[in-house]
mmCIF file of C-alpha atoms in Angstrom:
data_model
loop_
_atom_site.group_PDB
_atom_site.id
_atom_site.type_symbol
_atom_site.label_atom_id
_atom_site.label_comp_id
_atom_site.label_asym_id
_atom_site.label_seq_id
_atom_site.Cartn_x
_atom_site.Cartn_y
_atom_site.Cartn_z
ATOM 1 C CA MET A 1 70.019 26.281 43.905
ATOM 2 C CA VAL A 2 71.030 25.585 40.303
ATOM 3 C CA ARG A 3 67.627 24.052 39.462
ATOM 4 C CA LEU A 4 65.826 27.076 40.900
ATOM 5 C CA ALA A 5 68.114 29.462 38.968
ATOM 6 C CA LEU A 6 67.396 27.583 35.719
ATOM 7 C CA VAL A 7 63.631 27.605 36.355
ATOM 8 C CA ASP A 8 63.629 31.307 37.288
ATOM 9 C CA SER A 9 65.648 32.082 34.170
ATOM 10 C CA GLY A 10 63.190 30.068 32.040
ATOM 11 C CA ILE A 11 60.189 31.808 33.608
ATOM 12 C CA GLU A 12 61.621 35.280 33.017
ATOM 13 C CA PHE A 13 62.633 34.400 29.474
ATOM 14 C CA CYS A 14 59.144 33.076 28.645
ATOM 15 C CA GLU A 15 57.356 36.006 30.305
ATOM 16 C CA LYS A 16 59.406 38.626 28.479
ATOM 17 C CA THR A 17 59.502 36.980 25.042
ATOM 18 C CA GLY A 18 56.382 34.862 24.515
ATOM 19 C CA ALA A 19 58.691 32.520 22.615
ATOM 20 C CA VAL A 20 57.130 29.248 23.782
ATOM 21 C CA ARG A 21 53.603 28.842 22.423
ATOM 22 C CA ILE A 22 51.125 26.017 22.404
ATOM 23 C CA THR A 23 47.696 25.293 20.998
ATOM 24 C CA SER A 24 45.661 23.210 23.418
ATOM 25 C CA ASP A 25 43.846 20.045 22.498
ATOM 26 C CA PRO A 26 40.119 20.696 22.016
ATOM 27 C CA VAL A 27 38.002 20.498 25.158
ATOM 28 C CA PRO A 28 34.268 19.861 24.520
ATOM 29 C CA SER A 29 31.863 22.474 25.859
ATOM 30 C CA GLN A 30 29.052 21.567 28.244
ATOM 31 C CA LYS A 31 25.804 23.488 28.243
ATOM 32 C CA GLY A 32 25.725 25.940 31.166
ATOM 33 C CA VAL A 33 29.296 25.201 32.319
ATOM 34 C CA SER A 34 31.599 28.229 32.213
ATOM 35 C CA THR A 35 34.961 27.011 33.611
ATOM 36 C CA TYR A 36 37.104 24.423 31.831
ATOM 37 C CA ASP A 37 40.373 22.832 32.893
ATOM 38 C CA ILE A 38 42.872 22.964 30.065
ATOM 39 C CA ASP A 39 45.264 20.046 29.823
ATOM 40 C CA LEU A 40 48.811 21.396 29.679
ATOM 41 C CA PRO A 41 52.019 19.392 29.870
ATOM 42 C CA MET A 42 53.440 18.823 33.344
ATOM 43 C CA ASP A 43 55.456 21.716 34.818
ATOM 44 C CA ILE A 44 53.929 24.265 32.393
ATOM 45 C CA GLU A 45 51.313 26.969 32.906
ATOM 46 C CA PHE A 46 49.765 29.733 30.823
ATOM 47 C CA SER A 47 51.708 32.938 30.501
ATOM 48 C CA ARG A 48 49.529 34.940 28.081
ATOM 49 C CA VAL A 49 46.443 33.819 26.212
ATOM 50 C CA LEU A 50 46.723 34.825 22.557
ATOM 51 C CA ALA A 51 43.437 33.500 21.196
ATOM 52 C CA VAL A 52 40.433 31.389 22.183
ATOM 53 C CA TRP A 53 38.079 29.585 19.825
ATOM 54 C CA VAL A 54 34.696 28.147 20.756
ATOM 55 C CA GLY A 55 33.533 26.017 17.868
ATOM 56 C CA SER A 56 34.826 27.752 14.761
ATOM 57 C CA ARG A 57 34.370 31.218 16.261
ATOM 58 C CA LYS A 58 37.262 33.193 17.708
ATOM 59 C CA ILE A 59 36.179 35.010 20.869
ATOM 60 C CA TYR A 60 37.640 37.961 22.756
ATOM 61 C CA THR A 61 40.115 37.377 25.541
ATOM 62 C CA ALA A 62 39.809 39.724 28.466
ATOM 63 C CA PRO A 63 40.999 40.227 32.017
ATOM 64 C CA ASP A 64 38.494 39.234 34.684
ATOM 65 C CA VAL A 65 37.971 42.851 35.718
ATOM 66 C CA THR A 66 36.834 43.780 32.187
ATOM 67 C CA VAL A 67 34.190 41.063 32.141
ATOM 68 C CA SER A 68 33.100 41.997 35.684
ATOM 69 C CA ASP A 69 32.829 45.653 34.644
ATOM 70 C CA VAL A 70 30.789 44.784 31.539
ATOM 71 C CA ARG A 71 28.493 42.562 33.610
ATOM 72 C CA GLY A 72 28.103 45.293 36.246
ATOM 73 C CA VAL A 73 27.490 48.204 33.865
ATOM 74 C CA PHE A 74 25.729 46.384 31.015
ATOM 75 C CA PRO A 75 24.215 43.225 32.542
ATOM 76 C CA GLN A 76 21.901 42.772 29.535
ATOM 77 C CA GLU A 77 24.994 42.572 27.280
ATOM 78 C CA VAL A 78 26.382 39.479 29.034
ATOM 79 C CA PRO A 79 23.696 36.865 29.745
ATOM 80 C CA ASP A 80 24.375 33.807 31.929
ATOM 81 C CA THR A 81 24.350 31.442 28.929
ATOM 82 C CA GLY A 82 24.608 31.908 25.183
ATOM 83 C CA ALA A 83 27.306 32.094 22.552
ATOM 84 C CA ALA A 84 30.511 32.710 24.511
ATOM 85 C CA SER A 85 31.865 36.214 23.963
ATOM 86 C CA TYR A 86 34.849 36.352 26.329
ATOM 87 C CA GLY A 87 37.556 33.978 27.480
ATOM 88 C CA VAL A 88 39.151 34.705 30.858
ATOM 89 C CA VAL A 89 42.081 32.844 32.421
ATOM 90 C CA ILE A 90 42.146 33.316 36.183
ATOM 91 C CA GLU A 91 43.774 30.093 37.332
ATOM 92 C CA PRO A 92 47.028 28.813 35.775
ATOM 93 C CA LYS A 93 45.358 25.964 33.866
ATOM 94 C CA ALA A 94 41.668 26.918 33.629
ATOM 95 C CA LEU A 95 39.597 29.004 31.206
ATOM 96 C CA THR A 96 36.312 30.685 32.070
ATOM 97 C CA LEU A 97 33.903 31.467 29.232
ATOM 98 C CA VAL A 98 31.465 34.349 29.597
ATOM 99 C CA PRO A 99 28.647 33.678 29.092
ATOM 100 C CA ALA A 100 28.642 29.937 29.668
ATOM 101 C CA PRO A 101 28.069 28.036 26.395
ATOM 102 C CA ASP A 102 24.479 27.130 25.553
ATOM 103 C CA GLN A 103 25.528 24.040 23.550
ATOM 104 C CA ASP A 104 27.298 20.779 24.248
ATOM 105 C CA ASP A 105 30.346 19.486 22.366
ATOM 106 C CA LEU A 106 31.655 22.719 20.843
ATOM 107 C CA PRO A 107 35.462 22.409 20.737
ATOM 108 C CA ILE A 108 37.207 24.957 22.985
ATOM 109 C CA ILE A 109 40.785 25.650 21.897
ATOM 110 C CA ILE A 110 43.355 28.035 23.395
ATOM 111 C CA ARG A 111 46.471 29.413 21.729
ATOM 112 C CA SER A 112 48.824 30.819 24.348
ATOM 113 C CA THR A 113 52.342 31.507 25.423
ATOM 114 C CA THR A 114 53.542 29.341 28.293
ATOM 115 C CA ARG A 115 56.137 29.423 31.042
ATOM 116 C CA PRO A 116 57.565 26.834 33.394
ATOM 117 C CA SER A 117 55.704 26.547 36.686
ATOM 118 C CA ARG A 118 57.599 27.669 39.772
ATOM 119 C CA ASN A 119 57.994 24.078 41.007
ATOM 120 C CA ALA A 120 59.037 22.649 37.613
ATOM 121 C CA LYS A 121 61.422 19.705 37.801
ATOM 122 C CA THR A 122 62.260 19.940 34.084
ATOM 123 C CA LEU A 123 62.128 22.592 31.384
ATOM 124 C CA ASP A 124 60.034 22.084 28.263
ATOM 125 C CA ASP A 125 62.018 20.632 25.351
ATOM 126 C CA SER A 126 60.928 23.423 22.995
ATOM 127 C CA LEU A 127 62.318 25.987 25.444
ATOM 128 C CA PHE A 128 65.580 24.217 26.150
ATOM 129 C CA ASP A 129 66.262 22.920 22.612
ATOM 130 C CA GLN A 130 66.163 26.359 21.076
ATOM 131 C CA TRP A 131 67.173 28.661 23.915
ATOM 132 C CA ALA A 132 69.456 26.554 26.163
ATOM 133 C CA GLU A 133 72.411 28.930 26.051
ATOM 134 C CA VAL A 134 70.198 31.915 26.880
ATOM 135 C CA ILE A 135 68.570 30.108 29.820
ATOM 136 C CA ILE A 136 72.010 29.083 31.108
ATOM 137 C CA HIS A 137 73.228 32.705 30.926
ATOM 138 C CA GLY A 138 70.173 33.779 32.907
ATOM 139 C CA ALA A 139 70.886 31.112 35.529
ATOM 140 C CA LEU A 140 74.600 32.043 35.658
ATOM 141 C CA PHE A 141 73.656 35.690 36.152
ATOM 142 C CA ARG A 142 71.429 34.726 39.089
ATOM 143 C CA LEU A 143 73.939 32.347 40.681
ATOM 144 C CA CYS A 144 77.005 34.557 40.268
ATOM 145 C CA SER A 145 75.066 37.526 41.702
ATOM 146 C CA THR A 146 74.414 35.656 44.954
ATOM 147 C CA PRO A 147 76.428 37.521 47.616
ATOM 148 C CA GLY A 148 78.809 35.742 49.963
ATOM 149 C CA GLN A 149 79.094 32.459 48.045
ATOM 150 C CA SER A 150 82.272 30.773 46.844
ATOM 151 C CA PHE A 151 80.888 30.933 43.286
ATOM 152 C CA SER A 152 79.957 34.637 43.423
ATOM 153 C CA ASP A 153 81.588 36.512 40.555
ATOM 154 C CA SER A 154 80.417 40.003 39.676
ATOM 155 C CA LEU A 155 82.298 40.065 36.356
ATOM 156 C CA LEU A 156 80.773 36.784 35.141
ATOM 157 C CA ALA A 157 77.379 37.879 36.504
ATOM 158 C CA GLY A 158 77.547 41.090 34.458
ATOM 159 C CA GLN A 159 78.596 39.293 31.279
ATOM 160 C CA SER A 160 75.882 36.666 31.656
ATOM 161 C CA GLU A 161 73.262 39.317 32.431
ATOM 162 C CA ALA A 162 74.178 41.257 29.269
ATOM 163 C CA ARG A 163 73.989 38.124 27.111
ATOM 164 C CA PHE A 164 70.699 37.030 28.697
ATOM 165 C CA TYR A 165 68.902 40.337 28.131
ATOM 166 C CA ALA A 166 70.328 40.814 24.623
ATOM 167 C CA ALA A 167 69.054 37.359 23.655
ATOM 168 C CA ILE A 168 65.652 38.165 25.174
ATOM 169 C CA GLY A 169 65.383 41.081 22.739
ATOM 170 C CA HIS A 170 66.144 38.835 19.763
ATOM 171 C CA ALA A 171 63.787 36.102 20.967
ATOM 172 C CA LYS A 172 60.970 38.614 21.438
ATOM 173 C CA ILE A 173 61.346 39.767 17.829
ATOM 174 C CA ASP A 174 61.318 36.147 16.637
ATOM 175 C CA ALA A 175 58.209 35.399 18.699
ATOM 176 C CA ASN A 176 56.311 38.439 17.416
ATOM 177 C CA ARG A 177 57.318 38.188 13.754
ATOM 178 C CA GLY A 178 57.666 34.436 13.460
ATOM 179 C CA ARG A 179 60.644 32.812 11.852
ATOM 180 C CA VAL A 180 59.825 34.089 8.392
ATOM 181 C CA ILE A 181 61.356 36.817 6.293
ATOM 182 C CA GLY A 182 59.090 39.813 6.142
ATOM 183 C CA SER A 183 59.167 42.894 3.991
ATOM 184 C CA ILE A 184 60.643 46.054 5.443
ATOM 185 C CA ALA A 185 58.963 48.202 2.786
ATOM 186 C CA VAL A 186 55.941 50.247 3.706
ATOM 187 C CA LYS A 187 53.139 51.131 1.304
ATOM 188 C CA PRO A 188 52.225 54.816 1.634
ATOM 189 C CA ARG A 189 48.581 55.622 2.258
ATOM 190 C CA PRO A 190 46.910 59.003 1.753
ATOM 191 C CA PHE A 191 45.463 60.778 4.760
ATOM 192 C CA ALA A 192 41.695 60.683 4.853
#
């Protein structure tokens, strides 16, 4: 029960913050092949794809329905092979390029946020090293909220829930802005 609470807490934290990010190792393209398995560490899967590069060119990322709609409405715009225009992640560890590349050996690289898989036996070091206390509060909230157990405690559940969600807000800001100091000044621009 504790392991599942920790994993669920880690999944929710990663989904809501995007705090754990990876850049995949390059996978070589194959002419006419559109789907590529992306090697991710054990117990980890994609959460959100941030960017995809084919060769030195950054391509658009899109949901499958968008690519299907473009193919259905503008079939001439998306040929079967050519320079890849879209990257679509449908399966947890696979990327589909549309259209399929027309060259071999172009490096395909994905930058994405990740989350633990549902059956994870361990949590990623980068998640637990930096956010251990937050993940533990999320797990405590889940465990103490379980009705009818000897460890149920609504007061501790409420305190842990508040700490978990407050830390999610801070982690989301860190993930979006990076861990650098940015300017809070705004340069005025005239209306056109």
